Short mmCIF file of C-alpha atoms in Angstrom, two decimals:
data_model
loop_
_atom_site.label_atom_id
_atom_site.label_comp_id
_atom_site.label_asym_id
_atom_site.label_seq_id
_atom_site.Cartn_x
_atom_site.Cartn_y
_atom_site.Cartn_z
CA UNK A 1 57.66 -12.21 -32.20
CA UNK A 2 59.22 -14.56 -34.59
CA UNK A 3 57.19 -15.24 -37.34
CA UNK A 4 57.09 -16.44 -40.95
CA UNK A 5 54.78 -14.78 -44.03
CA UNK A 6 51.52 -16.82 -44.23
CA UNK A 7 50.58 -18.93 -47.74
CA UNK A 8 46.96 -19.73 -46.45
CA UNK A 9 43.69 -18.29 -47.81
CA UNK A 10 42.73 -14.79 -45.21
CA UNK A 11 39.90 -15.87 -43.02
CA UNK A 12 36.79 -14.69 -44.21
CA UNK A 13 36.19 -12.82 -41.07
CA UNK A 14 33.05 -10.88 -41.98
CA UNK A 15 30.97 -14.43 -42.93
CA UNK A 16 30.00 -15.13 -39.46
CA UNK A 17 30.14 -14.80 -35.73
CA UNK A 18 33.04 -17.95 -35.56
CA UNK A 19 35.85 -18.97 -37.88
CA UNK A 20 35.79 -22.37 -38.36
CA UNK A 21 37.34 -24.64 -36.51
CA UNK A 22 41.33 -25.65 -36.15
CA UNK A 23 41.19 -28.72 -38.10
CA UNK A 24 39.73 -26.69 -40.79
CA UNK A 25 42.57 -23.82 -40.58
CA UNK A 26 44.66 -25.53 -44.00
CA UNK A 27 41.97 -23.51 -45.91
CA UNK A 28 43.27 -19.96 -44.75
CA UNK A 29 45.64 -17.80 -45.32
CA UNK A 30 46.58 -15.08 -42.28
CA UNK A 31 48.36 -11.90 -42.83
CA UNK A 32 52.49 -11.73 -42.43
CA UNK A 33 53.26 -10.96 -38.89
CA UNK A 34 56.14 -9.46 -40.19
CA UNK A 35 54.26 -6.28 -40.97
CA UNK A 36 54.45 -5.75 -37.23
CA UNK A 37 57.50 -4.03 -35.45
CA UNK A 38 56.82 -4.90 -31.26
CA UNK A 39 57.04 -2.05 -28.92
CA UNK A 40 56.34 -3.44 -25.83
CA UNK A 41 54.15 -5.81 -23.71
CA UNK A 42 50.84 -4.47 -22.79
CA UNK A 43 49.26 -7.68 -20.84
CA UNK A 44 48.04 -11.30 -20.77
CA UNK A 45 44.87 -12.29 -22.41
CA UNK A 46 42.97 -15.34 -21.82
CA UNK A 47 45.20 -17.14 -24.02
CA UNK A 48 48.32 -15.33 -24.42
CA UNK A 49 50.34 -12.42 -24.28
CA UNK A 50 49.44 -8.85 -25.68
CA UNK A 51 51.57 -6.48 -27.28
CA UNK A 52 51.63 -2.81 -28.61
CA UNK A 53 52.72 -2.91 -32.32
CA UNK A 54 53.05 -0.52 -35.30
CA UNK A 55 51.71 -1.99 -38.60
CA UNK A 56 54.92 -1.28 -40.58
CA UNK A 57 53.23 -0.56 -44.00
CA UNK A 58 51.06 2.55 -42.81
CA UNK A 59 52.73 3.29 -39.22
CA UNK A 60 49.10 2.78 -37.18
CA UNK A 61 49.90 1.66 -33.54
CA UNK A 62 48.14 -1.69 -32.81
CA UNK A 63 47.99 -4.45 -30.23
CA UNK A 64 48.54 -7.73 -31.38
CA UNK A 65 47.63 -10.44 -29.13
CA UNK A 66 50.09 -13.85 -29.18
CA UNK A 67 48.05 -16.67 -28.67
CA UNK A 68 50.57 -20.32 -28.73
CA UNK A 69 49.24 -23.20 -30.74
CA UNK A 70 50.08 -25.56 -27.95
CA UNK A 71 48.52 -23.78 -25.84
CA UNK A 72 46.07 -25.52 -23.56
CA UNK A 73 46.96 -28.71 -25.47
CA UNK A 74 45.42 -30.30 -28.02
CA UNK A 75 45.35 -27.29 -30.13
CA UNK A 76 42.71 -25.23 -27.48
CA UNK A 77 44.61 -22.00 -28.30
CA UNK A 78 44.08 -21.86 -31.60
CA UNK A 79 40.96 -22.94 -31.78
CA UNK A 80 40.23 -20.51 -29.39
CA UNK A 81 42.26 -17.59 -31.92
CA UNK A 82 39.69 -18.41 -34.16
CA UNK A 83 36.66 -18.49 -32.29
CA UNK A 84 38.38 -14.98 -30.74
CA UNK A 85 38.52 -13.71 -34.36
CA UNK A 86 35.57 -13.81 -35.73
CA UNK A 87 33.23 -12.81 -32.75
CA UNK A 88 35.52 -9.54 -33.20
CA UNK A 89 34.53 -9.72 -37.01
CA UNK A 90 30.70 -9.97 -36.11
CA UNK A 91 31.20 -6.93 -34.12
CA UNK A 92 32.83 -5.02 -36.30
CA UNK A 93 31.81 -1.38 -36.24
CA UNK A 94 30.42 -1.78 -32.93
CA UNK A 95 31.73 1.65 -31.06
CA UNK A 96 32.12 0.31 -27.76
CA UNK A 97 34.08 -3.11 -29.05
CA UNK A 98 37.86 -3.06 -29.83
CA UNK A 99 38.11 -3.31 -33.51
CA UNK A 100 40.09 -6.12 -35.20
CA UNK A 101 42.52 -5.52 -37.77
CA UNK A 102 44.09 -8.59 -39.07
CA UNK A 103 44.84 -12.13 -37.96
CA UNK A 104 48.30 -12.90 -38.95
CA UNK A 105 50.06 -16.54 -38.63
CA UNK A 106 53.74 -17.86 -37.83
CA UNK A 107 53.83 -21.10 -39.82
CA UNK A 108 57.23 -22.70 -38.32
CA UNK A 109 55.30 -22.72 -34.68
CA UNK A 110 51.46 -22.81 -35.80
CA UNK A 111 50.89 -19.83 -33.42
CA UNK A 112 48.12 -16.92 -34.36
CA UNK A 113 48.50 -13.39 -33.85
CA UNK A 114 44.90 -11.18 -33.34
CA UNK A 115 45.67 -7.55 -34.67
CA UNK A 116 43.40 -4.91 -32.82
CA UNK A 117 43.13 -1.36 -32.55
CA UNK A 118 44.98 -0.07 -29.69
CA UNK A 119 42.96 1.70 -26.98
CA UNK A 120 45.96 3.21 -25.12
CA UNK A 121 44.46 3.78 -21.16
CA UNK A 122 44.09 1.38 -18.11
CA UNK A 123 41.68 -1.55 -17.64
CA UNK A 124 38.33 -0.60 -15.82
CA UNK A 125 39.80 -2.57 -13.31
CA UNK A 126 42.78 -0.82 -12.72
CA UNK A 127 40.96 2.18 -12.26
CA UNK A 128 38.88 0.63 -9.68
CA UNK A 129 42.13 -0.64 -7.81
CA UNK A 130 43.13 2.83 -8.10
CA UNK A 131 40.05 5.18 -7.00
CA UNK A 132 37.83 2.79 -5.43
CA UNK A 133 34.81 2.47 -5.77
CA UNK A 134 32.90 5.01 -8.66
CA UNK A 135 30.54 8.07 -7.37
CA UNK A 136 27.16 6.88 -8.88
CA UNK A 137 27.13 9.51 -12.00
CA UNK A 138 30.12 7.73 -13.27
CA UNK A 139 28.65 4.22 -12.58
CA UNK A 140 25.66 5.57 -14.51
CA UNK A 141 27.89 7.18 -17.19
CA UNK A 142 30.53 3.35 -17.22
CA UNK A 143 26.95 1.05 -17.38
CA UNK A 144 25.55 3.22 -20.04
CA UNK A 145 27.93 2.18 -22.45
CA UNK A 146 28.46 -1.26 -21.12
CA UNK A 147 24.96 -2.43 -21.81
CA UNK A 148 25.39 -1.62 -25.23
CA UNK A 149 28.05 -5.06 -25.29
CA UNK A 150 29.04 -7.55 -22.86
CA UNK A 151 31.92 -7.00 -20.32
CA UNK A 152 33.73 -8.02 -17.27
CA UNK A 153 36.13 -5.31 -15.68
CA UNK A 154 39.60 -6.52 -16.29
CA UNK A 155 38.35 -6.54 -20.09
CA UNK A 156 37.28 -3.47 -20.82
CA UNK A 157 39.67 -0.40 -21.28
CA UNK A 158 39.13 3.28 -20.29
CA UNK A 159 39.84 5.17 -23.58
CA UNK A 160 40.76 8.87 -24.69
CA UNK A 161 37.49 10.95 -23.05
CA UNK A 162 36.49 8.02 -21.06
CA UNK A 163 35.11 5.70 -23.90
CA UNK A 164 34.86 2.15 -22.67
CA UNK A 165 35.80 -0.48 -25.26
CA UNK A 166 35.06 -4.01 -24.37
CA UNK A 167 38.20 -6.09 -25.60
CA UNK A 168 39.87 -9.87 -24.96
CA UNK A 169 37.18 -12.43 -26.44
CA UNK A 170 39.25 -15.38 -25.57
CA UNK A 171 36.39 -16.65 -23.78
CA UNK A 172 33.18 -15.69 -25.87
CA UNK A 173 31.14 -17.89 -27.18
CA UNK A 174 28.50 -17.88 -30.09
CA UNK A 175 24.81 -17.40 -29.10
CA UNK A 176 23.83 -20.93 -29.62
CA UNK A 177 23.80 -24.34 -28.00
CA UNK A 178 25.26 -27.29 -27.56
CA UNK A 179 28.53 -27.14 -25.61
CA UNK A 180 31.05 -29.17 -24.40
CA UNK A 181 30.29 -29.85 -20.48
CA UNK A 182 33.32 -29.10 -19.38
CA UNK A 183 33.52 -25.74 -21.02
CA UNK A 184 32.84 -22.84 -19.14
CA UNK A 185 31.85 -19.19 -20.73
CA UNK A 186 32.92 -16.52 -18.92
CA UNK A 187 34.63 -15.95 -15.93
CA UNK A 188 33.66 -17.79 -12.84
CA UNK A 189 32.35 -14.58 -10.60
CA UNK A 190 29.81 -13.39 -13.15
CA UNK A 191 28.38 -16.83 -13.74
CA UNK A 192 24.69 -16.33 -14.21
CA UNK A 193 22.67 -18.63 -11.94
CA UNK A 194 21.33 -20.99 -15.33
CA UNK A 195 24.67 -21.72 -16.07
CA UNK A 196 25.84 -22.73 -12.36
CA UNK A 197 23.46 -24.91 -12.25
CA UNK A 198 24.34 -26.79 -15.28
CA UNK A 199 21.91 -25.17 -18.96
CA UNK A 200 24.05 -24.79 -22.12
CA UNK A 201 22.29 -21.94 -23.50
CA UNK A 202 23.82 -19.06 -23.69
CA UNK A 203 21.90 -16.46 -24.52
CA UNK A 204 21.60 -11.96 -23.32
CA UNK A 205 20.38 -13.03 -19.95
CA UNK A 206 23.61 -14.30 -19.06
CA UNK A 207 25.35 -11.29 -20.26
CA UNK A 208 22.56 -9.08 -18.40
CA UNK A 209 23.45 -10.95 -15.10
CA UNK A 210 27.56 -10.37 -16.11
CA UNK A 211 26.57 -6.62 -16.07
CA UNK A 212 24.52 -6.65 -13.00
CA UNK A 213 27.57 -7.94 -10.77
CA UNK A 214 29.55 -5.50 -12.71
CA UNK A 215 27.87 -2.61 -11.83
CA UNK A 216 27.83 -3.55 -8.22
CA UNK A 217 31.55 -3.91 -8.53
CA UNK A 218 31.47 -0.35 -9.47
CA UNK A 219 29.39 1.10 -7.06
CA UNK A 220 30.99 -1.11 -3.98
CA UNK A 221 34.69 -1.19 -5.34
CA UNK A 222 35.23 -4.81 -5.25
CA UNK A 223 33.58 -8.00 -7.01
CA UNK A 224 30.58 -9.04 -5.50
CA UNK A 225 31.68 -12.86 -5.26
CA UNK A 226 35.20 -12.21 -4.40
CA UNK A 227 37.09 -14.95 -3.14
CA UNK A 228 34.70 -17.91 -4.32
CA UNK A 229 36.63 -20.34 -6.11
CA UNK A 230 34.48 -22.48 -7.35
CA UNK A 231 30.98 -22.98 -8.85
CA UNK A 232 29.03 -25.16 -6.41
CA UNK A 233 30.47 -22.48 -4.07
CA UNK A 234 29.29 -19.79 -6.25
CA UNK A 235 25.77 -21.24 -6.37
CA UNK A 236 25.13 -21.52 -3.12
CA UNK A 237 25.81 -17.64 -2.51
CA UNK A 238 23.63 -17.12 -5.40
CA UNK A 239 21.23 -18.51 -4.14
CA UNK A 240 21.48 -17.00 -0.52
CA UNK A 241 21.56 -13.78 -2.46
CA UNK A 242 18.25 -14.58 -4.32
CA UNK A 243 16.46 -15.28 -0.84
CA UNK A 244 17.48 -11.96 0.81
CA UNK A 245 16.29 -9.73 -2.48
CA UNK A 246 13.23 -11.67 -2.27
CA UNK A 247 13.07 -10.39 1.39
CA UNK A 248 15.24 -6.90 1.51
CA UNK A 249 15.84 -5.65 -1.80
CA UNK A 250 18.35 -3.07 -3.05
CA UNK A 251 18.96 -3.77 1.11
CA UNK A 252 20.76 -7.33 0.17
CA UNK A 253 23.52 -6.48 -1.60
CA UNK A 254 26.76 -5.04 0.93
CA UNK A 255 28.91 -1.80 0.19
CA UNK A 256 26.52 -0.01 -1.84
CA UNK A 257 26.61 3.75 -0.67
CA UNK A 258 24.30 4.76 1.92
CA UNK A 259 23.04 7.66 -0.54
CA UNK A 260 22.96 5.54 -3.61
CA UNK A 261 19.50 6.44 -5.56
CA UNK A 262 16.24 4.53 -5.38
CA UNK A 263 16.82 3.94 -9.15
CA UNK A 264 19.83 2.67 -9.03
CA UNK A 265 18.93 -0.05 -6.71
CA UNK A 266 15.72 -0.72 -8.98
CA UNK A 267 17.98 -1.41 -11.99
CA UNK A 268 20.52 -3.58 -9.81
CA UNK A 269 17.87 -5.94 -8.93
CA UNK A 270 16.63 -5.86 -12.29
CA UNK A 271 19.64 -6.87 -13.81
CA UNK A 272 20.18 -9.57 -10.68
CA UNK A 273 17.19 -11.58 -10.98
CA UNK A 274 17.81 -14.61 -10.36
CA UNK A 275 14.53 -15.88 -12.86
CA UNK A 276 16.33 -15.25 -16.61
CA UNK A 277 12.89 -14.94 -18.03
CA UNK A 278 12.27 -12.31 -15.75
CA UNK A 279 15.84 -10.83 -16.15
CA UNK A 280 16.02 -7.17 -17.75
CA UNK A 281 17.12 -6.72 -21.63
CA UNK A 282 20.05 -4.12 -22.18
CA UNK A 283 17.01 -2.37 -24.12
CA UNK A 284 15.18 -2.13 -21.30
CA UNK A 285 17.82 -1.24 -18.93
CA UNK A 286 18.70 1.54 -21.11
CA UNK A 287 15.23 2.91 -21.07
CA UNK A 288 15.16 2.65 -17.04
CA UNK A 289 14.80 5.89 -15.35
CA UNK A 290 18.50 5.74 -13.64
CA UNK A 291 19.78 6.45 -17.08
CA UNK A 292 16.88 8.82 -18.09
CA UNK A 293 17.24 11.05 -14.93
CA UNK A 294 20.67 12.18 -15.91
CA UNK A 295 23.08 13.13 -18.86
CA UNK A 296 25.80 11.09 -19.52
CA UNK A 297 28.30 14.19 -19.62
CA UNK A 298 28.18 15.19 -16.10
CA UNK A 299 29.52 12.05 -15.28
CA UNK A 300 32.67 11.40 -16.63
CA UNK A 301 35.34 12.74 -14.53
CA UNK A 302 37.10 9.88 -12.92
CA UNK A 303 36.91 7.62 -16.64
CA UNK A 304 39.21 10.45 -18.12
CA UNK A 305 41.74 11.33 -15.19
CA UNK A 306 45.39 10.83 -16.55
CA UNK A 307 46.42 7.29 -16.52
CA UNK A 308 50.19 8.43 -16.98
CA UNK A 309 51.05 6.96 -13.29
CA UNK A 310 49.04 3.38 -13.99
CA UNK A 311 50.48 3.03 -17.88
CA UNK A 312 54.09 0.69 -18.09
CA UNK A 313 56.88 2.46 -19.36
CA UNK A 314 57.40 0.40 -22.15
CA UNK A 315 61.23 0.66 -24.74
CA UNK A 316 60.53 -0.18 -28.38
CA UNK A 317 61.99 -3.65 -29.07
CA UNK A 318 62.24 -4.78 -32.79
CA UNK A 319 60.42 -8.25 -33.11
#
């Protein structure tokens, strides 16, 4: 990671849920990335690479995540950094969000540097490639803590005793109208039906539908939509969906396990309603009686195997 010490003004992370935006970015200062030794590459976010890093000064393992100015053109990536950085900020303190650290700067290239805690384990998704699809106690026990934040699977990581943390926010966007109509929040699969068809607003029932197809994905072992590529495509099977709950129920959805409980299936379709206004809060989905019908313990076995055989042997490298 080359890099060169910052002379901007820090960010003023905690002031809101976004940074302002690049063309604003002369008014900050960022942290030094030379503060950072590199140890190895841990993945690609939505905008750039991700490393594991140990903050020189006090010797705490982090991952800092690269993202290139040019990125996207037109300065997309860091606008995006910043965007990134502050809906970390807003959630600062949140347990089951990866906590930022820093944002640091290379002036010679213009490229930003998000500084995160390290949650050292395998993606939820990698776990899923690996075990198939979750016994429903440790659906119950992964959905409990994801309705307490928004998720898809490849961005959430299985922590030490199984804690999920929600991380890579290179896509999130604020809770507020109006957007640019060619932007797209989120990733294509979990695409709530309001947004297919073309609203703006983004607002918890779009996160509410995210978590429904996510918690078919863990009780089927695959993403519901797999293999659509695009949204009028994506609609339609919405849609098609929608008419066969109307007329089967928990019965409409394929892969779900022949013993899966009553409950379950209640808070599936709940979650999957195609009518936002009818859609279930994460409040109320915590208070349905799938959750309330067991504890939380029982059902953590597979979230806390050892990862040892899915982690990347990774060499220290000096940056």
């Amino acid at each position: 990671m080359a890099a060169a010490i910052a002379t901007r003004k820090r960010p003023a992370l905690d002031d809101g849920p976004c940074l302002p935006a690049a063309k604003k970015r002369s008014r900050y200062v960022f942290g030094s990335i030379y503060d950072y030794k590199k140890l190895g590459v841990l993945g690609e976010g939505t905008y750039g690479k991700v490393v594991r890093a140990c903050h020189r000064p006090t010797g705490e393992m982090v991952a800092v995540k690269w993202v290139r100015a040019t990125r996207g053109g037109g300065g997309e990536g860091t606008r995006a950094a910043l965007r990134e950085a502050g809906c970390l900020a807003a959630c600062r303190g949140a347990p089951s969000v990866v906590q930022i650290r820093d944002v640091a700067a290379d002036e010679a290239s213009g490229d930003l540097f998000i500084v995160t805690e390290l949650v050292d384990g395998p993606t939820l998704r990698g776990r899923l490639n690996r075990t198939g699809r979750f016994p429903e106690a440790t659906a119950r026990a992964a959905m409990r803590q994801l309705l307490h934040g928004v998720a898809w699977p490849e961005n959430v990581l299985v922590g030490p005793g199984g804690a999920l943390k929600i991380c890579d926010f290179g896509s999130a966007t604020p809770v507020r109208p109006p957007y640019d109509p060619e932007d797209r929040v989120g990733t294509l699969w979990y695409l709530a039906p309001e947004m297919l068809k073309g609203s703006r607003c983004y607002g918890p029932p779009v996160d509410m539908w995210a978590l429904g197809c996510v918690m078919l994905e863990l009780l089927t072992g695959e993403p519901m939509f797999l293999g659509v590529e695009t949204k009028d495509d994506l609609l339609v099977e919405v849609s098609q969906l929608r008419h066969k709950m109307d007329s089967d129920g928990m019965a409409a959805f394929k892969g779900l396990p022949p013993d899966l409980s009553k409950a379950a299936g209640e808070l599936l379709c709940g979650l999957l309603c195609f009518d936002e206004g009818k859609r279930l809060t994460a409040a109320q989905a915590l208070n349905h009686r799938w959750f309330s019908e067991s504890e939380e313990a029982e059902s953590m076995g597979l979230l806390t195997e050892d990862a040892s055989e899915e982690a990347e042997s990774l060499g220290p490298e000096d940056t």
